[in-house]
Amino acid sequence: MLAGNAVAGTQAPTENDILRKHGVIPEKPPSPTPMIEEAILEGRRLAHENRLEGKDLDELDELEDEEDDAFLEAYRQKRMAELNNLQKKSVHGSVYPISKPDYQREVTEASGRGPVFVNLTSSMGTNVESRVLSDLWRQAAQEYGDIKFCEIRANQAIEHYPDRNCPTILVYNKGDIVKQIVTLMTIGGVRATMRNIDDILVEVGAVPESDMRVIKRRQAAEDAEEERLAGGSKTIKTGTAGRSRDDDDDDWD
């Protein structure tokens, strides 16, 4: 006869099982494994479905031998529609240098028709971050011609504005400031890139995450990182393989 209350072929309840039965401690949460596996499968499915996102017309043409004709043509039509839509909306294309009397009209009122991005620049030529953002501002204005980018000296816009707070990014929408970034410290400092500007545009809703300009730059950065890592691993392997027998013998001295 078995000792205790255990029945042949069953596992005796643990102390925690008894405590849970009487409501002393909460029930064990369900295992996350099935949900994780489901999320991974869903991620793979979406990645496959969206594998052509961010590719321009020339890149789509290069895939004619690899993709289904109907699927490729659908993406080509979608991309052409996006390009036509952007061309219609691209009414800006360059940075607007503004003065204080223009501010209300060019920024606050204009933001009723869409987000307006303002760069409050330094009046001192020694402010490196301010120069970096001005360069990015020009590039962003050219690429995102459907969005208005303005620039004004900070001390002209706001009297006695401290230069240490420059550059400052102000984003207006519907007459209000919806985002403010003081200096580039939180977005990479002097190493800030267009990817940081893309992130701001997406965050405030100026462009969707699915915007082909955002996707294309993100994919280019990911490809560059993969190449960098691949190059690093090759260097490590080459460095190991290139050692002479004498070098190996020295390790045992």
Short mmCIF file of C-alpha atoms in Angstrom, two decimals:
data_model
loop_
_atom_site.label_atom_id
_atom_site.label_comp_id
_atom_site.label_asym_id
_atom_site.label_seq_id
_atom_site.Cartn_x
_atom_site.Cartn_y
_atom_site.Cartn_z
CA MET A 1 0.00 0.00 0.00
CA LEU A 2 1.24 3.52 -0.88
CA ALA A 3 2.11 5.78 2.01
CA GLY A 4 0.19 9.01 2.60
CA ASN A 5 -2.60 10.27 0.35
CA ALA A 6 -0.78 9.75 -2.97
CA VAL A 7 -2.62 7.50 -5.42
CA ALA A 8 -0.70 5.20 -7.77
CA GLY A 9 -0.04 6.94 -11.11
CA THR A 10 -0.75 10.47 -9.78
CA GLN A 11 1.50 13.15 -8.33
CA ALA A 12 0.98 14.19 -4.75
CA PRO A 13 -0.12 17.84 -4.42
CA THR A 14 2.59 20.25 -3.33
CA GLU A 15 2.23 22.72 -0.49
CA ASN A 16 1.65 25.52 -3.04
CA ASP A 17 -1.08 23.46 -4.74
CA ILE A 18 -2.91 23.15 -1.41
CA LEU A 19 -2.49 26.89 -0.69
CA ARG A 20 -3.85 27.76 -4.17
CA LYS A 21 -6.82 25.42 -3.67
CA HIS A 22 -7.78 27.34 -0.54
CA GLY A 23 -7.17 30.73 -2.14
CA VAL A 24 -4.20 31.61 0.05
CA ILE A 25 -1.93 32.32 -2.92
CA PRO A 26 -2.97 33.22 -6.50
CA GLU A 27 -3.22 30.71 -9.33
CA LYS A 28 -0.13 30.16 -11.46
CA PRO A 29 -0.19 32.33 -14.60
CA PRO A 30 -0.53 30.42 -17.89
CA SER A 31 2.67 29.48 -19.68
CA PRO A 32 3.74 32.27 -22.09
CA THR A 33 5.30 29.78 -24.51
CA PRO A 34 2.24 29.33 -26.79
CA MET A 35 1.74 33.11 -27.00
CA ILE A 36 5.43 33.68 -27.80
CA GLU A 37 5.37 31.04 -30.52
CA GLU A 38 2.20 32.55 -31.98
CA ALA A 39 3.77 36.03 -31.97
CA ILE A 40 6.89 34.71 -33.73
CA LEU A 41 4.79 33.02 -36.42
CA GLU A 42 2.71 36.15 -36.90
CA GLY A 43 5.88 38.25 -37.15
CA ARG A 44 7.28 35.95 -39.82
CA ARG A 45 4.01 36.05 -41.75
CA LEU A 46 3.90 39.86 -41.71
CA ALA A 47 7.58 40.11 -42.65
CA HIS A 48 6.93 37.89 -45.68
CA GLU A 49 3.82 39.82 -46.72
CA ASN A 50 5.57 43.18 -46.35
CA ARG A 51 8.92 42.15 -47.86
CA LEU A 52 8.56 44.70 -50.67
CA GLU A 53 7.74 47.66 -48.40
CA GLY A 54 10.12 50.59 -48.86
CA LYS A 55 11.43 49.46 -52.26
CA ASP A 56 11.32 52.03 -55.04
CA LEU A 57 10.24 51.35 -58.63
CA ASP A 58 13.76 50.51 -59.83
CA GLU A 59 14.22 47.99 -57.00
CA LEU A 60 10.85 46.43 -57.79
CA ASP A 61 11.87 46.04 -61.44
CA GLU A 62 14.98 44.13 -60.35
CA LEU A 63 12.76 41.53 -58.62
CA GLU A 64 10.83 40.50 -61.75
CA ASP A 65 12.52 37.08 -61.87
CA GLU A 66 12.03 36.42 -58.15
CA GLU A 67 8.46 37.49 -57.36
CA ASP A 68 5.03 36.55 -58.65
CA ASP A 69 4.05 38.90 -61.50
CA ALA A 70 0.64 39.80 -60.07
CA PHE A 71 2.05 40.40 -56.57
CA LEU A 72 4.87 42.55 -57.97
CA GLU A 73 2.53 44.55 -60.21
CA ALA A 74 0.23 45.27 -57.26
CA TYR A 75 3.17 46.68 -55.30
CA ARG A 76 4.35 48.66 -58.34
CA GLN A 77 0.90 50.28 -58.67
CA LYS A 78 0.83 50.98 -54.95
CA ARG A 79 4.26 52.64 -55.09
CA MET A 80 3.29 54.78 -58.11
CA ALA A 81 0.15 55.92 -56.30
CA GLU A 82 2.23 56.87 -53.25
CA LEU A 83 4.70 58.81 -55.41
CA ASN A 84 1.88 60.68 -57.18
CA ASN A 85 0.29 61.50 -53.84
CA LEU A 86 3.59 62.83 -52.45
CA GLN A 87 4.19 64.97 -55.54
CA LYS A 88 0.77 66.58 -55.14
CA LYS A 89 1.45 67.32 -51.46
CA SER A 90 5.04 68.50 -51.95
CA VAL A 91 4.37 72.22 -51.83
CA HIS A 92 7.42 73.14 -49.72
CA GLY A 93 10.77 71.47 -50.45
CA SER A 94 13.08 73.89 -48.63
CA VAL A 95 13.53 75.45 -45.19
CA TYR A 96 11.60 78.68 -44.58
CA PRO A 97 13.82 81.29 -42.87
CA ILE A 98 11.41 83.37 -40.81
CA SER A 99 11.54 86.44 -38.57
CA LYS A 100 9.50 87.26 -35.48
CA PRO A 101 6.79 89.23 -37.35
CA ASP A 102 6.25 86.20 -39.62
CA TYR A 103 6.00 83.69 -36.79
CA GLN A 104 2.27 83.86 -36.15
CA ARG A 105 1.40 83.51 -39.83
CA GLU A 106 4.11 81.09 -40.99
CA VAL A 107 4.05 78.81 -37.96
CA THR A 108 1.08 79.03 -35.62
CA GLU A 109 -1.58 79.68 -38.26
CA ALA A 110 0.07 77.45 -40.87
CA SER A 111 -0.02 74.52 -38.41
CA GLY A 112 -3.79 74.46 -38.82
CA ARG A 113 -3.14 72.90 -42.26
CA GLY A 114 -0.58 70.37 -41.03
CA PRO A 115 2.38 70.01 -38.65
CA VAL A 116 5.05 72.72 -38.79
CA PHE A 117 8.60 72.02 -37.57
CA VAL A 118 10.64 74.94 -36.23
CA ASN A 119 14.39 74.98 -35.58
CA LEU A 120 15.46 77.63 -33.08
CA THR A 121 19.10 78.12 -34.04
CA SER A 122 22.08 79.45 -32.12
CA SER A 123 23.41 82.92 -32.87
CA MET A 124 26.92 81.66 -32.14
CA GLY A 125 28.95 79.92 -34.83
CA THR A 126 30.63 77.73 -32.20
CA ASN A 127 27.44 75.76 -31.47
CA VAL A 128 28.16 72.49 -33.31
CA GLU A 129 24.78 70.90 -32.56
CA SER A 130 23.01 73.88 -34.09
CA ARG A 131 25.01 73.51 -37.30
CA VAL A 132 24.28 69.75 -37.39
CA LEU A 133 20.53 70.32 -37.04
CA SER A 134 20.49 73.04 -39.70
CA ASP A 135 22.06 70.57 -42.14
CA LEU A 136 19.51 67.89 -41.21
CA TRP A 137 16.71 70.46 -41.49
CA ARG A 138 17.68 71.23 -45.09
CA GLN A 139 17.82 67.54 -45.98
CA ALA A 140 14.49 66.85 -44.26
CA ALA A 141 12.82 69.77 -46.06
CA GLN A 142 14.00 68.41 -49.43
CA GLU A 143 12.93 64.83 -48.73
CA TYR A 144 9.67 65.69 -46.98
CA GLY A 145 8.36 68.38 -49.32
CA ASP A 146 4.86 67.75 -47.96
CA ILE A 147 5.90 69.03 -44.52
CA LYS A 148 6.79 72.60 -43.57
CA PHE A 149 10.20 73.20 -41.95
CA CYS A 150 11.06 76.65 -40.61
CA GLU A 151 14.18 78.15 -39.04
CA ILE A 152 14.70 81.24 -36.90
CA ARG A 153 17.38 82.56 -34.57
CA ALA A 154 16.31 81.61 -31.05
CA ASN A 155 16.98 85.05 -29.56
CA GLN A 156 14.85 86.63 -32.30
CA ALA A 157 11.90 84.34 -31.62
CA ILE A 158 12.19 84.49 -27.81
CA GLU A 159 13.98 87.39 -26.20
CA HIS A 160 16.96 86.36 -24.00
CA TYR A 161 16.56 82.70 -24.96
CA PRO A 162 19.75 81.00 -23.62
CA ASP A 163 22.15 79.81 -26.31
CA ARG A 164 22.90 76.70 -24.23
CA ASN A 165 19.36 75.51 -25.09
CA CYS A 166 20.09 75.68 -28.82
CA PRO A 167 19.18 74.13 -31.06
CA THR A 168 15.57 73.70 -29.96
CA ILE A 169 12.99 71.86 -32.05
CA LEU A 170 9.38 72.99 -31.76
CA VAL A 171 6.60 71.06 -33.46
CA TYR A 172 3.28 72.84 -33.95
CA ASN A 173 -0.03 71.26 -34.89
CA LYS A 174 -3.43 72.94 -34.98
CA GLY A 175 -1.99 76.08 -33.39
CA ASP A 176 -0.34 74.38 -30.40
CA ILE A 177 3.14 73.12 -29.58
CA VAL A 178 2.85 69.32 -29.52
CA LYS A 179 6.53 68.50 -29.04
CA GLN A 180 9.65 70.30 -27.87
CA ILE A 181 13.23 69.04 -27.94
CA VAL A 182 15.88 71.18 -26.25
CA THR A 183 19.35 70.53 -27.77
CA LEU A 184 20.14 67.29 -29.57
CA MET A 185 21.20 65.45 -26.42
CA THR A 186 18.23 63.06 -26.46
CA ILE A 187 18.49 62.26 -30.17
CA GLY A 188 22.17 61.50 -30.61
CA GLY A 189 23.88 64.84 -30.05
CA VAL A 190 26.29 65.81 -32.83
CA ARG A 191 25.84 62.27 -34.21
CA ALA A 192 22.13 62.84 -34.85
CA THR A 193 21.04 61.60 -38.28
CA MET A 194 18.02 61.66 -40.55
CA ARG A 195 16.79 58.52 -38.81
CA ASN A 196 16.33 60.61 -35.66
CA ILE A 197 14.36 63.16 -37.67
CA ASP A 198 12.27 60.33 -39.14
CA ASP A 199 11.48 59.12 -35.61
CA ILE A 200 10.24 62.58 -34.61
CA LEU A 201 8.05 62.85 -37.72
CA VAL A 202 6.49 59.47 -36.99
CA GLU A 203 6.05 60.22 -33.27
CA VAL A 204 4.03 63.41 -33.87
CA GLY A 205 2.00 61.84 -36.69
CA ALA A 206 3.47 63.94 -39.51
CA VAL A 207 4.15 60.73 -41.46
CA PRO A 208 3.08 57.13 -40.82
CA GLU A 209 5.59 54.43 -39.89
CA SER A 210 4.74 52.82 -43.23
CA ASP A 211 6.00 55.89 -45.16
CA MET A 212 8.38 54.55 -47.80
CA ARG A 213 10.98 57.24 -47.00
CA VAL A 214 11.09 56.09 -43.38
CA ILE A 215 11.18 52.39 -44.30
CA LYS A 216 13.85 52.84 -46.97
CA ARG A 217 16.22 54.67 -44.62
CA ARG A 218 15.59 52.17 -41.82
CA GLN A 219 16.31 49.23 -44.13
CA ALA A 220 19.47 50.92 -45.44
CA ALA A 221 20.71 51.39 -41.86
CA GLU A 222 19.91 47.76 -40.99
CA ASP A 223 21.71 46.52 -44.12
CA ALA A 224 24.75 48.67 -43.30
CA GLU A 225 24.82 47.29 -39.75
CA GLU A 226 24.62 43.70 -41.05
CA GLU A 227 27.51 44.39 -43.43
CA ARG A 228 29.51 45.94 -40.60
CA LEU A 229 28.95 42.93 -38.35
CA ALA A 230 29.73 40.51 -41.18
CA GLY A 231 32.94 42.41 -41.93
CA GLY A 232 33.89 42.32 -38.26
CA SER A 233 33.45 38.54 -38.04
CA LYS A 234 35.55 38.07 -41.19
CA THR A 235 38.31 40.19 -39.69
CA ILE A 236 38.29 38.09 -36.54
CA LYS A 237 38.45 34.85 -38.53
CA THR A 238 41.19 36.17 -40.81
CA GLY A 239 43.20 37.39 -37.86
CA THR A 240 43.00 33.96 -36.20
CA ALA A 241 43.71 31.98 -39.36
CA GLY A 242 46.65 34.18 -40.31
CA ARG A 243 48.70 33.39 -37.21
CA SER A 244 51.86 31.37 -37.78
CA ARG A 245 52.78 28.15 -35.98
CA ASP A 246 55.50 30.08 -34.19
CA ASP A 247 52.84 32.41 -32.78
CA ASP A 248 50.84 29.42 -31.52
CA ASP A 249 53.96 27.91 -29.94
CA ASP A 250 54.61 31.16 -28.06
CA ASP A 251 51.33 30.68 -26.18
CA TRP A 252 52.82 27.63 -24.44
CA ASP A 253 56.04 29.32 -23.32
#
